[in-house]
PDB file of C-alpha atoms in Angstrom:
ATOM      1  CA  MET F   1       0.168  -0.311  -0.078  1.00  0.00           C
ATOM      2  CA  LYS F   2       2.922   2.436   0.831  1.00  0.00           C
ATOM      3  CA  LYS F   3       4.415   1.478  -2.529  1.00  0.00           C
ATOM      4  CA  ALA F   4       1.833   2.250  -4.038  1.00  0.00           C
ATOM      5  CA  LYS F   5       1.208   5.443  -2.628  1.00  0.00           C
ATOM      6  CA  ILE F   6       4.366   6.271  -3.227  1.00  0.00           C
ATOM      7  CA  ILE F   7       4.253   5.567  -7.365  1.00  0.00           C
ATOM      8  CA  ILE F   8       1.266   8.159  -7.555  1.00  0.00           C
ATOM      9  CA  LEU F   9       2.155  10.940  -5.813  1.00  0.00           C
ATOM     10  CA  CYS F  10       5.348  11.006  -8.301  1.00  0.00           C
ATOM     11  CA  CYS F  11       3.200  10.090 -11.323  1.00  0.00           C
ATOM     12  CA  LEU F  12       1.076  13.769  -9.846  1.00  0.00           C
ATOM     13  CA  TRP F  13       4.587  15.134  -9.608  1.00  0.00           C
ATOM     14  CA  ILE F  14       5.614  14.915 -12.695  1.00  0.00           C
ATOM     15  CA  PHE F  15       2.276  15.330 -13.778  1.00  0.00           C
ATOM     16  CA  PHE F  16       2.467  18.706 -12.066  1.00  0.00           C
ATOM     17  CA  LEU F  17       5.713  19.579 -13.413  1.00  0.00           C
ATOM     18  CA  PHE F  18       5.321  19.627 -16.976  1.00  0.00           C
ATOM     19  CA  SER F  19       2.099  20.907 -16.542  1.00  0.00           C
ATOM     20  CA  CYS F  20       3.191  24.240 -15.604  1.00  0.00           C
ATOM     21  CA  ALA F  21       5.339  24.243 -18.114  1.00  0.00           C
ATOM     22  CA  SER F  22       5.274  25.259 -21.980  1.00  0.00           C
ATOM     23  CA  SER F  23       5.611  22.732 -24.788  1.00  0.00           C
ATOM     24  CA  VAL F  24       6.696  22.510 -28.407  1.00  0.00           C
ATOM     25  CA  LYS F  25       4.648  19.743 -30.358  1.00  0.00           C
ATOM     26  CA  ILE F  26       6.699  18.850 -33.337  1.00  0.00           C
ATOM     27  CA  LYS F  27       6.869  16.434 -35.594  1.00  0.00           C
ATOM     28  CA  VAL F  28      10.538  14.673 -37.070  1.00  0.00           C
ATOM     29  CA  GLN F  29      10.882  12.223 -39.796  1.00  0.00           C
ATOM     30  CA  ARG F  30      13.661   9.454 -38.808  1.00  0.00           C
ATOM     31  CA  PRO F  31      14.968   7.439 -41.432  1.00  0.00           C
ATOM     32  CA  ALA F  32      14.795   3.534 -42.240  1.00  0.00           C
ATOM     33  CA  GLU F  33      16.695   1.480 -39.304  1.00  0.00           C
ATOM     34  CA  TYR F  34      18.009  -1.183 -42.599  1.00  0.00           C
ATOM     35  CA  ASP F  35      19.765   0.746 -45.438  1.00  0.00           C
ATOM     36  CA  LEU F  36      19.001  -0.690 -48.538  1.00  0.00           C
ATOM     37  CA  GLN F  37      20.354   0.953 -51.127  1.00  0.00           C
ATOM     38  CA  GLY F  38      18.439   3.700 -52.313  1.00  0.00           C
ATOM     39  CA  ALA F  39      15.663   0.994 -53.317  1.00  0.00           C
ATOM     40  CA  ARG F  40      12.434   2.259 -54.853  1.00  0.00           C
ATOM     41  CA  SER F  41      10.890  -1.003 -55.674  1.00  0.00           C
ATOM     42  CA  ILE F  42      10.028  -3.636 -53.160  1.00  0.00           C
ATOM     43  CA  SER F  43       8.302  -6.908 -53.356  1.00  0.00           C
ATOM     44  CA  VAL F  44       6.551  -8.957 -50.770  1.00  0.00           C
ATOM     45  CA  LEU F  45       6.914 -12.925 -51.028  1.00  0.00           C
ATOM     46  CA  PRO F  46       3.926 -14.881 -49.802  1.00  0.00           C
ATOM     47  CA  PHE F  47       5.115 -16.381 -45.985  1.00  0.00           C
ATOM     48  CA  THR F  48       5.551 -19.879 -46.412  1.00  0.00           C
ATOM     49  CA  THR F  49       4.764 -22.791 -43.483  1.00  0.00           C
ATOM     50  CA  THR F  50       7.034 -25.369 -42.470  1.00  0.00           C
ATOM     51  CA  GLY F  51       7.515 -27.780 -39.592  1.00  0.00           C
ATOM     52  CA  LEU F  52       5.194 -30.627 -38.754  1.00  0.00           C
ATOM     53  CA  PHE F  53       2.048 -29.260 -37.391  1.00  0.00           C
ATOM     54  CA  TRP F  54      -0.496 -28.815 -40.267  1.00  0.00           C
ATOM     55  CA  GLY F  55      -3.550 -26.777 -40.050  1.00  0.00           C
ATOM     56  CA  PRO F  56      -5.181 -23.841 -41.852  1.00  0.00           C
ATOM     57  CA  GLU F  57      -4.608 -21.428 -38.365  1.00  0.00           C
ATOM     58  CA  LYS F  58      -1.047 -21.753 -40.322  1.00  0.00           C
ATOM     59  CA  GLU F  59      -2.285 -20.340 -43.364  1.00  0.00           C
ATOM     60  CA  LYS F  60      -3.563 -17.895 -42.572  1.00  0.00           C
ATOM     61  CA  ILE F  61      -1.382 -16.567 -40.159  1.00  0.00           C
ATOM     62  CA  ALA F  62       1.100 -16.718 -42.949  1.00  0.00           C
ATOM     63  CA  ASN F  63      -1.284 -15.193 -45.379  1.00  0.00           C
ATOM     64  CA  TYR F  64      -2.041 -12.032 -43.171  1.00  0.00           C
ATOM     65  CA  ILE F  65       1.579 -11.022 -42.079  1.00  0.00           C
ATOM     66  CA  SER F  66       2.233 -10.786 -46.240  1.00  0.00           C
ATOM     67  CA  SER F  67      -0.851  -9.040 -46.410  1.00  0.00           C
ATOM     68  CA  SER F  68      -0.565  -6.312 -44.179  1.00  0.00           C
ATOM     69  CA  ILE F  69       2.981  -5.486 -45.126  1.00  0.00           C
ATOM     70  CA  GLN F  70       2.349  -5.081 -48.862  1.00  0.00           C
ATOM     71  CA  SER F  71      -1.120  -3.138 -48.022  1.00  0.00           C
ATOM     72  CA  ASN F  72       0.165  -0.892 -45.702  1.00  0.00           C
ATOM     73  CA  LEU F  73       3.559  -0.558 -48.497  1.00  0.00           C
ATOM     74  CA  ILE F  74       1.308   0.304 -50.706  1.00  0.00           C
ATOM     75  CA  GLN F  75      -0.276   2.790 -48.277  1.00  0.00           C
ATOM     76  CA  SER F  76       2.726   4.868 -47.189  1.00  0.00           C
ATOM     77  CA  GLY F  77       3.940   5.318 -51.546  1.00  0.00           C
ATOM     78  CA  TYR F  78       7.105   5.020 -50.850  1.00  0.00           C
ATOM     79  CA  PHE F  79       8.288   2.338 -52.342  1.00  0.00           C
ATOM     80  CA  SER F  80       7.125   1.100 -56.152  1.00  0.00           C
ATOM     81  CA  VAL F  81       5.496  -2.039 -54.631  1.00  0.00           C
ATOM     82  CA  ILE F  82       6.193  -5.162 -57.571  1.00  0.00           C
ATOM     83  CA  ASP F  83       3.333  -7.507 -57.631  1.00  0.00           C
ATOM     84  CA  SER F  84       5.453 -11.240 -56.179  1.00  0.00           C
ATOM     85  CA  SER F  85       4.124 -12.928 -58.704  1.00  0.00           C
ATOM     86  CA  PHE F  86       6.666 -11.455 -61.447  1.00  0.00           C
ATOM     87  CA  VAL F  87       9.297 -12.189 -58.785  1.00  0.00           C
ATOM     88  CA  ASN F  88       8.959 -15.651 -58.404  1.00  0.00           C
ATOM     89  CA  SER F  89       8.819 -15.752 -62.160  1.00  0.00           C
ATOM     90  CA  ALA F  90      12.025 -14.561 -62.666  1.00  0.00           C
ATOM     91  CA  LEU F  91      13.586 -16.299 -59.534  1.00  0.00           C
ATOM     92  CA  ARG F  92      12.516 -19.595 -60.389  1.00  0.00           C
ATOM     93  CA  LYS F  93      13.499 -18.745 -64.565  1.00  0.00           C
ATOM     94  CA  LYS F  94      16.986 -17.789 -62.715  1.00  0.00           C
ATOM     95  CA  THR F  95      16.558 -14.462 -64.528  1.00  0.00           C
ATOM     96  CA  SER F  96      16.474 -10.268 -63.846  1.00  0.00           C
ATOM     97  CA  LEU F  97      14.237  -9.477 -60.652  1.00  0.00           C
ATOM     98  CA  PRO F  98      12.145  -6.715 -61.309  1.00  0.00           C
ATOM     99  CA  CYS F  99      12.524  -5.016 -57.799  1.00  0.00           C
ATOM    100  CA  ASP F 100      15.165  -3.752 -55.948  1.00  0.00           C
ATOM    101  CA  VAL F 101      14.608  -5.613 -52.856  1.00  0.00           C
ATOM    102  CA  TYR F 102      11.863  -8.082 -51.939  1.00  0.00           C
ATOM    103  CA  ILE F 103      10.371  -9.605 -48.089  1.00  0.00           C
ATOM    104  CA  LYS F 104      10.635 -13.602 -47.778  1.00  0.00           C
ATOM    105  CA  GLY F 105       9.653 -14.936 -44.743  1.00  0.00           C
ATOM    106  CA  ALA F 106       8.180 -17.786 -42.470  1.00  0.00           C
ATOM    107  CA  ILE F 107       6.208 -18.935 -39.630  1.00  0.00           C
ATOM    108  CA  LEU F 108       8.318 -21.141 -38.062  1.00  0.00           C
ATOM    109  CA  ASP F 109       7.864 -23.850 -34.528  1.00  0.00           C
ATOM    110  CA  PHE F 110       3.763 -23.510 -34.923  1.00  0.00           C
ATOM    111  CA  SER F 111       1.558 -25.682 -32.223  1.00  0.00           C
ATOM    112  CA  ASP F 112      -1.837 -24.372 -31.909  1.00  0.00           C
ATOM    113  CA  ILE F 113      -3.561 -27.278 -28.817  1.00  0.00           C
ATOM    114  CA  ILE F 114      -6.629 -26.360 -27.612  1.00  0.00           C
ATOM    115  CA  ASN F 115      -6.197 -27.830 -24.104  1.00  0.00           C
ATOM    116  CA  ALA F 116      -9.902 -29.295 -21.741  1.00  0.00           C
ATOM    117  CA  SER F 117      -9.273 -28.675 -18.163  1.00  0.00           C
ATOM    118  CA  SER F 118     -12.038 -30.279 -15.451  1.00  0.00           C
ATOM    119  CA  LEU F 119     -13.603 -28.245 -13.179  1.00  0.00           C
ATOM    120  CA  GLU F 120     -15.854 -29.710 -10.165  1.00  0.00           C
ATOM    121  CA  ASP F 121     -18.935 -28.639  -9.132  1.00  0.00           C
ATOM    122  CA  GLU F 122     -21.205 -29.294  -5.746  1.00  0.00           C
ATOM    123  CA  GLU F 123     -23.649 -30.647  -8.554  1.00  0.00           C
ATOM    124  CA  GLU F 124     -21.428 -32.019 -11.904  1.00  0.00           C
ATOM    125  CA  GLU F 125     -17.910 -31.837 -13.197  1.00  0.00           C
ATOM    126  CA  GLN F 126     -17.607 -29.215 -16.188  1.00  0.00           C
ATOM    127  CA  ILE F 127     -15.330 -29.048 -18.823  1.00  0.00           C
ATOM    128  CA  GLU F 128     -13.666 -25.700 -19.636  1.00  0.00           C
ATOM    129  CA  TYR F 129     -11.532 -25.184 -23.073  1.00  0.00           C
ATOM    130  CA  ALA F 130      -8.470 -23.110 -23.679  1.00  0.00           C
ATOM    131  CA  ARG F 131      -6.277 -22.389 -27.258  1.00  0.00           C
ATOM    132  CA  HIS F 132      -2.431 -22.240 -26.825  1.00  0.00           C
ATOM    133  CA  VAL F 133      -0.987 -20.833 -30.346  1.00  0.00           C
ATOM    134  CA  LYS F 134       2.942 -20.442 -30.415  1.00  0.00           C
ATOM    135  CA  PHE F 135       5.166 -19.407 -33.341  1.00  0.00           C
ATOM    136  CA  LEU F 136       7.859 -17.754 -35.070  1.00  0.00           C
ATOM    137  CA  VAL F 137       7.931 -14.984 -37.559  1.00  0.00           C
ATOM    138  CA  SER F 138      11.189 -14.912 -39.332  1.00  0.00           C
ATOM    139  CA  TYR F 139      11.553 -13.186 -43.028  1.00  0.00           C
ATOM    140  CA  ALA F 140      15.098 -11.635 -44.699  1.00  0.00           C
ATOM    141  CA  ILE F 141      15.123  -8.262 -47.079  1.00  0.00           C
ATOM    142  CA  VAL F 142      17.030  -9.295 -50.478  1.00  0.00           C
ATOM    143  CA  ASN F 143      18.692  -6.881 -52.275  1.00  0.00           C
ATOM    144  CA  GLY F 144      17.011  -8.067 -56.050  1.00  0.00           C
ATOM    145  CA  LYS F 145      20.093  -7.490 -58.260  1.00  0.00           C
ATOM    146  CA  THR F 146      22.666  -8.888 -56.195  1.00  0.00           C
ATOM    147  CA  HIS F 147      20.547 -11.958 -54.239  1.00  0.00           C
ATOM    148  CA  GLU F 148      22.813 -10.547 -51.160  1.00  0.00           C
ATOM    149  CA  ILE F 149      20.625 -10.850 -48.056  1.00  0.00           C
ATOM    150  CA  ILE F 150      20.528  -6.942 -46.639  1.00  0.00           C
ATOM    151  CA  ALA F 151      18.630  -7.617 -43.332  1.00  0.00           C
ATOM    152  CA  THR F 152      17.303 -10.528 -40.966  1.00  0.00           C
ATOM    153  CA  ASN F 153      14.876 -10.866 -38.079  1.00  0.00           C
ATOM    154  CA  GLN F 154      12.640 -12.901 -36.630  1.00  0.00           C
ATOM    155  CA  GLU F 155       9.817 -12.822 -33.299  1.00  0.00           C
ATOM    156  CA  ARG F 156       8.534 -15.434 -31.175  1.00  0.00           C
ATOM    157  CA  PHE F 157       5.123 -15.317 -30.705  1.00  0.00           C
ATOM    158  CA  SER F 158       2.513 -16.617 -27.719  1.00  0.00           C
ATOM    159  CA  PHE F 159      -0.387 -16.601 -26.921  1.00  0.00           C
ATOM    160  CA  THR F 160      -3.666 -18.212 -24.732  1.00  0.00           C
ATOM    161  CA  SER F 161      -7.084 -17.622 -24.656  1.00  0.00           C
ATOM    162  CA  LEU F 162      -9.801 -16.826 -22.252  1.00  0.00           C
ATOM    163  CA  ARG F 163     -11.178 -20.564 -21.064  1.00  0.00           C
ATOM    164  CA  GLU F 164     -15.000 -21.805 -22.110  1.00  0.00           C
ATOM    165  CA  LYS F 165     -17.310 -24.002 -21.799  1.00  0.00           C
ATOM    166  CA  PHE F 166     -18.194 -24.384 -25.700  1.00  0.00           C
ATOM    167  CA  ILE F 167     -14.938 -25.265 -27.375  1.00  0.00           C
ATOM    168  CA  TYR F 168     -16.434 -23.403 -30.608  1.00  0.00           C
ATOM    169  CA  ASN F 169     -16.462 -20.165 -28.457  1.00  0.00           C
ATOM    170  CA  LEU F 170     -12.715 -20.713 -29.131  1.00  0.00           C
ATOM    171  CA  PRO F 171     -11.467 -17.330 -30.716  1.00  0.00           C
ATOM    172  CA  SER F 172      -9.105 -18.557 -33.555  1.00  0.00           C
ATOM    173  CA  ALA F 173      -5.296 -18.581 -33.500  1.00  0.00           C
ATOM    174  CA  LEU F 174      -5.606 -15.211 -36.250  1.00  0.00           C
ATOM    175  CA  TYR F 175      -7.848 -13.843 -34.210  1.00  0.00           C
ATOM    176  CA  LEU F 176      -5.584 -14.017 -30.823  1.00  0.00           C
ATOM    177  CA  ALA F 177      -2.597 -12.922 -32.696  1.00  0.00           C
ATOM    178  CA  GLN F 178      -3.809 -10.388 -34.979  1.00  0.00           C
ATOM    179  CA  TRP F 179      -2.850  -7.225 -32.790  1.00  0.00           C
ATOM    180  CA  ASP F 180       0.855  -8.658 -31.544  1.00  0.00           C
ATOM    181  CA  LEU F 181       1.174  -9.537 -35.715  1.00  0.00           C
ATOM    182  CA  ASP F 182      -0.243  -5.594 -36.845  1.00  0.00           C
ATOM    183  CA  LEU F 183       2.642  -3.984 -34.149  1.00  0.00           C
ATOM    184  CA  PHE F 184       5.124  -6.834 -35.701  1.00  0.00           C
ATOM    185  CA  VAL F 185       4.332  -5.611 -39.659  1.00  0.00           C
ATOM    186  CA  SER F 186       4.671  -1.811 -38.301  1.00  0.00           C
ATOM    187  CA  ASP F 187       8.149  -2.529 -36.646  1.00  0.00           C
ATOM    188  CA  LEU F 188       8.842  -4.100 -39.311  1.00  0.00           C
ATOM    189  CA  LEU F 189       8.226  -1.073 -42.238  1.00  0.00           C
ATOM    190  CA  LYS F 190       9.579   1.898 -39.802  1.00  0.00           C
ATOM    191  CA  LYS F 191      12.777  -1.183 -40.641  1.00  0.00           C
ATOM    192  CA  ILE F 192      12.263  -0.363 -44.506  1.00  0.00           C
ATOM    193  CA  GLU F 193      11.270   2.913 -44.910  1.00  0.00           C
ATOM    194  CA  PRO F 194      11.601   6.228 -43.039  1.00  0.00           C
ATOM    195  CA  TYR F 195       8.260   7.705 -40.678  1.00  0.00           C
ATOM    196  CA  THR F 196       7.397  10.501 -39.151  1.00  0.00           C
ATOM    197  CA  GLU F 197       7.181  10.494 -35.226  1.00  0.00           C
ATOM    198  CA  THR F 198       5.372  13.272 -32.919  1.00  0.00           C
ATOM    199  CA  ARG F 199       7.174  14.333 -30.018  1.00  0.00           C
ATOM    200  CA  LYS F 200       7.321  17.148 -27.191  1.00  0.00           C
ATOM    201  CA  VAL F 201      10.052  19.291 -26.605  1.00  0.00           C
ATOM    202  CA  PHE F 202       9.940  20.809 -23.008  1.00  0.00           C
ATOM    203  CA  MET F 203      10.369  24.194 -21.852  1.00  0.00           C
ATOM    204  CA  LEU F 204      11.433  25.041 -18.418  1.00  0.00           C
ATOM    205  CA  LYS F 205       9.474  27.547 -16.615  1.00  0.00           C
ATOM    206  CA  ASP F 206      11.075  30.693 -15.022  1.00  0.00           C
ATOM    207  CA  LYS F 207      11.452  30.760 -11.534  1.00  0.00           C
ATOM    208  CA  SER F 208      12.361  34.268 -11.248  1.00  0.00           C
ATOM    209  CA  LYS F 209       9.423  35.322 -12.857  1.00  0.00           C
ATOM    210  CA  ASN F 210      11.191  37.759 -15.540  1.00  0.00           C
ATOM    211  CA  GLU F 211       8.521  39.612 -17.503  1.00  0.00           C
ATOM    212  CA  ILE F 212      10.357  38.445 -20.785  1.00  0.00           C
ATOM    213  CA  MET F 213      10.567  34.694 -20.059  1.00  0.00           C
ATOM    214  CA  MET F 214       6.612  35.249 -19.538  1.00  0.00           C
ATOM    215  CA  GLN F 215       6.093  36.591 -22.492  1.00  0.00           C
ATOM    216  CA  GLY F 216       8.102  34.410 -24.152  1.00  0.00           C
ATOM    217  CA  SER F 217       5.652  31.371 -23.091  1.00  0.00           C
ATOM    218  CA  GLU F 218       2.865  33.062 -23.667  1.00  0.00           C
ATOM    219  CA  PHE F 219       4.525  32.701 -27.261  1.00  0.00           C
ATOM    220  CA  VAL F 220       5.130  29.278 -26.702  1.00  0.00           C
ATOM    221  CA  LYS F 221       1.769  28.558 -26.146  1.00  0.00           C
ATOM    222  CA  GLU F 222       0.422  30.339 -28.908  1.00  0.00           C
ATOM    223  CA  GLY F 223       2.642  28.640 -31.299  1.00  0.00           C
ATOM    224  CA  ASN F 224       4.818  31.797 -32.137  1.00  0.00           C
ATOM    225  CA  LEU F 225       8.033  30.469 -31.888  1.00  0.00           C
ATOM    226  CA  SER F 226      10.058  32.813 -34.039  1.00  0.00           C
ATOM    227  CA  SER F 227       9.046  35.781 -31.168  1.00  0.00           C
ATOM    228  CA  ALA F 228       9.887  32.875 -28.383  1.00  0.00           C
ATOM    229  CA  LEU F 229      12.963  32.520 -29.232  1.00  0.00           C
ATOM    230  CA  GLU F 230      13.282  36.130 -29.834  1.00  0.00           C
ATOM    231  CA  LYS F 231      12.842  36.797 -26.235  1.00  0.00           C
ATOM    232  CA  TYR F 232      13.980  33.603 -24.304  1.00  0.00           C
ATOM    233  CA  LEU F 233      17.604  34.953 -26.256  1.00  0.00           C
ATOM    234  CA  SER F 234      17.835  38.371 -24.984  1.00  0.00           C
ATOM    235  CA  VAL F 235      17.173  37.747 -21.684  1.00  0.00           C
ATOM    236  CA  TYR F 236      20.101  34.564 -22.051  1.00  0.00           C
ATOM    237  CA  ASN F 237      22.751  37.772 -24.109  1.00  0.00           C
ATOM    238  CA  GLU F 238      21.816  40.045 -20.761  1.00  0.00           C
ATOM    239  CA  LEU F 239      20.928  38.099 -17.974  1.00  0.00           C
ATOM    240  CA  GLY F 240      22.547  35.157 -18.877  1.00  0.00           C
ATOM    241  CA  LEU F 241      19.724  32.819 -17.102  1.00  0.00           C
ATOM    242  CA  PHE F 242      20.058  29.033 -17.557  1.00  0.00           C
ATOM    243  CA  GLU F 243      16.516  29.054 -18.623  1.00  0.00           C
ATOM    244  CA  ALA F 244      16.617  31.786 -21.360  1.00  0.00           C
ATOM    245  CA  GLY F 245      18.950  29.187 -22.910  1.00  0.00           C
ATOM    246  CA  TYR F 246      17.574  26.196 -22.564  1.00  0.00           C
ATOM    247  CA  ASN F 247      14.444  27.070 -24.002  1.00  0.00           C
ATOM    248  CA  ALA F 248      15.727  28.963 -26.558  1.00  0.00           C
ATOM    249  CA  ALA F 249      17.714  26.000 -27.956  1.00  0.00           C
ATOM    250  CA  ARG F 250      14.670  23.796 -27.334  1.00  0.00           C
ATOM    251  CA  ILE F 251      12.697  26.257 -29.621  1.00  0.00           C
ATOM    252  CA  MET F 252      15.476  25.805 -32.185  1.00  0.00           C
ATOM    253  CA  GLU F 253      15.832  22.335 -32.199  1.00  0.00           C
ATOM    254  CA  ALA F 254      12.179  22.545 -32.590  1.00  0.00           C
ATOM    255  CA  GLN F 255      12.725  24.831 -36.099  1.00  0.00           C
ATOM    256  CA  GLY F 256      15.044  21.976 -36.800  1.00  0.00           C
ATOM    257  CA  LYS F 257      17.977  24.420 -36.731  1.00  0.00           C
ATOM    258  CA  TYR F 258      19.686  21.101 -35.195  1.00  0.00           C
ATOM    259  CA  THR F 259      23.671  22.278 -35.482  1.00  0.00           C
ATOM    260  CA  GLU F 260      22.647  26.274 -33.618  1.00  0.00           C
ATOM    261  CA  ALA F 261      20.722  24.348 -31.187  1.00  0.00           C
ATOM    262  CA  GLU F 262      23.132  21.934 -30.439  1.00  0.00           C
ATOM    263  CA  LYS F 263      26.046  24.767 -30.315  1.00  0.00           C
ATOM    264  CA  LEU F 264      23.717  27.546 -27.835  1.00  0.00           C
ATOM    265  CA  MET F 265      23.046  24.046 -26.081  1.00  0.00           C
ATOM    266  CA  LEU F 266      26.499  23.228 -25.170  1.00  0.00           C
ATOM    267  CA  GLU F 267      27.162  27.142 -24.860  1.00  0.00           C
ATOM    268  CA  VAL F 268      24.758  26.550 -21.965  1.00  0.00           C
ATOM    269  CA  TYR F 269      25.836  22.999 -19.727  1.00  0.00           C
ATOM    270  CA  ASN F 270      29.701  24.545 -20.384  1.00  0.00           C
ATOM    271  CA  LYS F 271      28.363  27.793 -18.220  1.00  0.00           C
ATOM    272  CA  THR F 272      25.727  26.191 -15.701  1.00  0.00           C
ATOM    273  CA  GLY F 273      26.694  22.576 -15.671  1.00  0.00           C
ATOM    274  CA  GLU F 274      22.854  21.448 -15.469  1.00  0.00           C
ATOM    275  CA  LYS F 275      22.316  18.308 -15.813  1.00  0.00           C
ATOM    276  CA  LYS F 276      18.900  18.563 -17.383  1.00  0.00           C
ATOM    277  CA  ALA F 277      21.408  20.415 -20.424  1.00  0.00           C
ATOM    278  CA  ARG F 278      23.821  17.170 -20.707  1.00  0.00           C
ATOM    279  CA  ASN F 279      20.557  15.239 -21.596  1.00  0.00           C
ATOM    280  CA  ALA F 280      19.107  17.623 -24.009  1.00  0.00           C
ATOM    281  CA  ILE F 281      22.321  17.394 -26.070  1.00  0.00           C
ATOM    282  CA  LYS F 282      22.026  14.252 -26.272  1.00  0.00           C
ATOM    283  CA  GLU F 283      18.432  14.650 -27.289  1.00  0.00           C
ATOM    284  CA  ILE F 284      19.388  17.334 -29.821  1.00  0.00           C
ATOM    285  CA  GLN F 285      22.854  14.956 -31.331  1.00  0.00           C
ATOM    286  CA  ARG F 286      20.068  11.880 -31.936  1.00  0.00           C
ATOM    287  CA  GLU F 287      17.795  14.670 -34.030  1.00  0.00           C
ATOM    288  CA  ILE F 288      21.399  15.692 -36.006  1.00  0.00           C
ATOM    289  CA  LYS F 289      22.704  12.194 -36.610  1.00  0.00           C
ATOM    290  CA  ASP F 290      18.936  10.954 -37.670  1.00  0.00           C
ATOM    291  CA  ASP F 291      18.558  13.929 -39.827  1.00  0.00           C
ATOM    292  CA  GLN F 292      21.720  12.787 -41.349  1.00  0.00           C
ATOM    293  CA  ILE F 293      21.002   9.568 -42.357  1.00  0.00           C
ATOM    294  CA  PHE F 294      17.712  10.688 -43.394  1.00  0.00           C
ATOM    295  CA  LYS F 295      19.472  13.169 -46.398  1.00  0.00           C
ATOM    296  CA  GLU F 296      21.674   9.826 -47.063  1.00  0.00           C
ATOM    297  CA  GLN F 297      18.817   7.410 -47.344  1.00  0.00           C
ATOM    298  CA  GLN F 298      17.240  10.157 -49.925  1.00  0.00           C
ATOM    299  CA  GLU F 299      20.189  10.769 -51.525  1.00  0.00           C
ATOM    300  CA  LYS F 300      21.320   7.545 -52.509  1.00  0.00           C
ATOM    301  CA  ARG F 301      17.377   7.132 -53.679  1.00  0.00           C
ATOM    302  CA  ASN F 302      16.919  10.436 -55.644  1.00  0.00           C
ATOM    303  CA  SER F 303      20.648   8.384 -57.287  1.00  0.00           C
ATOM    304  CA  GLN F 304      18.807   5.556 -58.244  1.00  0.00           C
ATOM    305  CA  GLU F 305      16.007   7.435 -59.975  1.00  0.00           C
ATOM    306  CA  LYS F 306      18.719   9.390 -62.216  1.00  0.00           C
ATOM    307  CA  ASN F 307      20.608   6.676 -63.259  1.00  0.00           C
ATOM    308  CA  VAL F 308      17.199   4.384 -64.355  1.00  0.00           C
ATOM    309  CA  TYR F 309      16.003   7.866 -65.652  1.00  0.00           C
ATOM    310  CA  GLU F 310      19.306   7.912 -67.754  1.00  0.00           C
ATOM    311  CA  LYS F 311      19.529   4.807 -68.643  1.00  0.00           C
TER     312      LYS F 311
END
């Protein structure tokens, strides 16, 4: 009970801390985790099923994964999605593939077991049923030109249904797995194509009640970042106030001026030694790194498009 009270108090303190501070929501472009060497076209081959355990649920899960990947790729529009039948045909004939990269995968170690357990009642014995599903999803991303494997990954899944009195009321294996499989597909897509992430950048509340700082805070709430930056910089340059320098660097970060933000935050940290500034530097440097990787990936894609056009 005491531990629960401490957790509640901590949560309230964090809520109070952030509710008092202004914040800016920013959308940042994250690069793909895998380097696909500027690939512009992709194909998703149907996931295969292997192992001794046979059943329609296994096939349904395999089909669900491959079709989900393909439909999400088509929806995002980042790649030109090539029908898998053309790729499989080229693989059989050992001719050039019509895609830059392709994804192949398999369902392994699959088991779908329904267990029955008896419950003793005062009047009669009752039987309840539960479904236990386990499997491993493995995939590889392959270069369509060189046939070299770019990346591989695998993930294990395990699910158990609630107990039911009637076996026909049990959910299907796919129903049990669908939520987690959707997350799996979403994670895979982030590995192969850039994505947008929304994050919050928090300003520090000024304890000195400086009038110009308060004006800056109001500008932040209104979304007028340029005016807010002007106010914070004026206070920092004149008074050297830590909160002013910190907030100014954070706004530069929100505006996408990562190099300027890093330079100012480093200056603030060197002057004050504040831990908050040190942590902010790490966040800004991550944005700089991601921005650089994203631009490099786009340059490779543009170069690939130029080569195709020239040919």
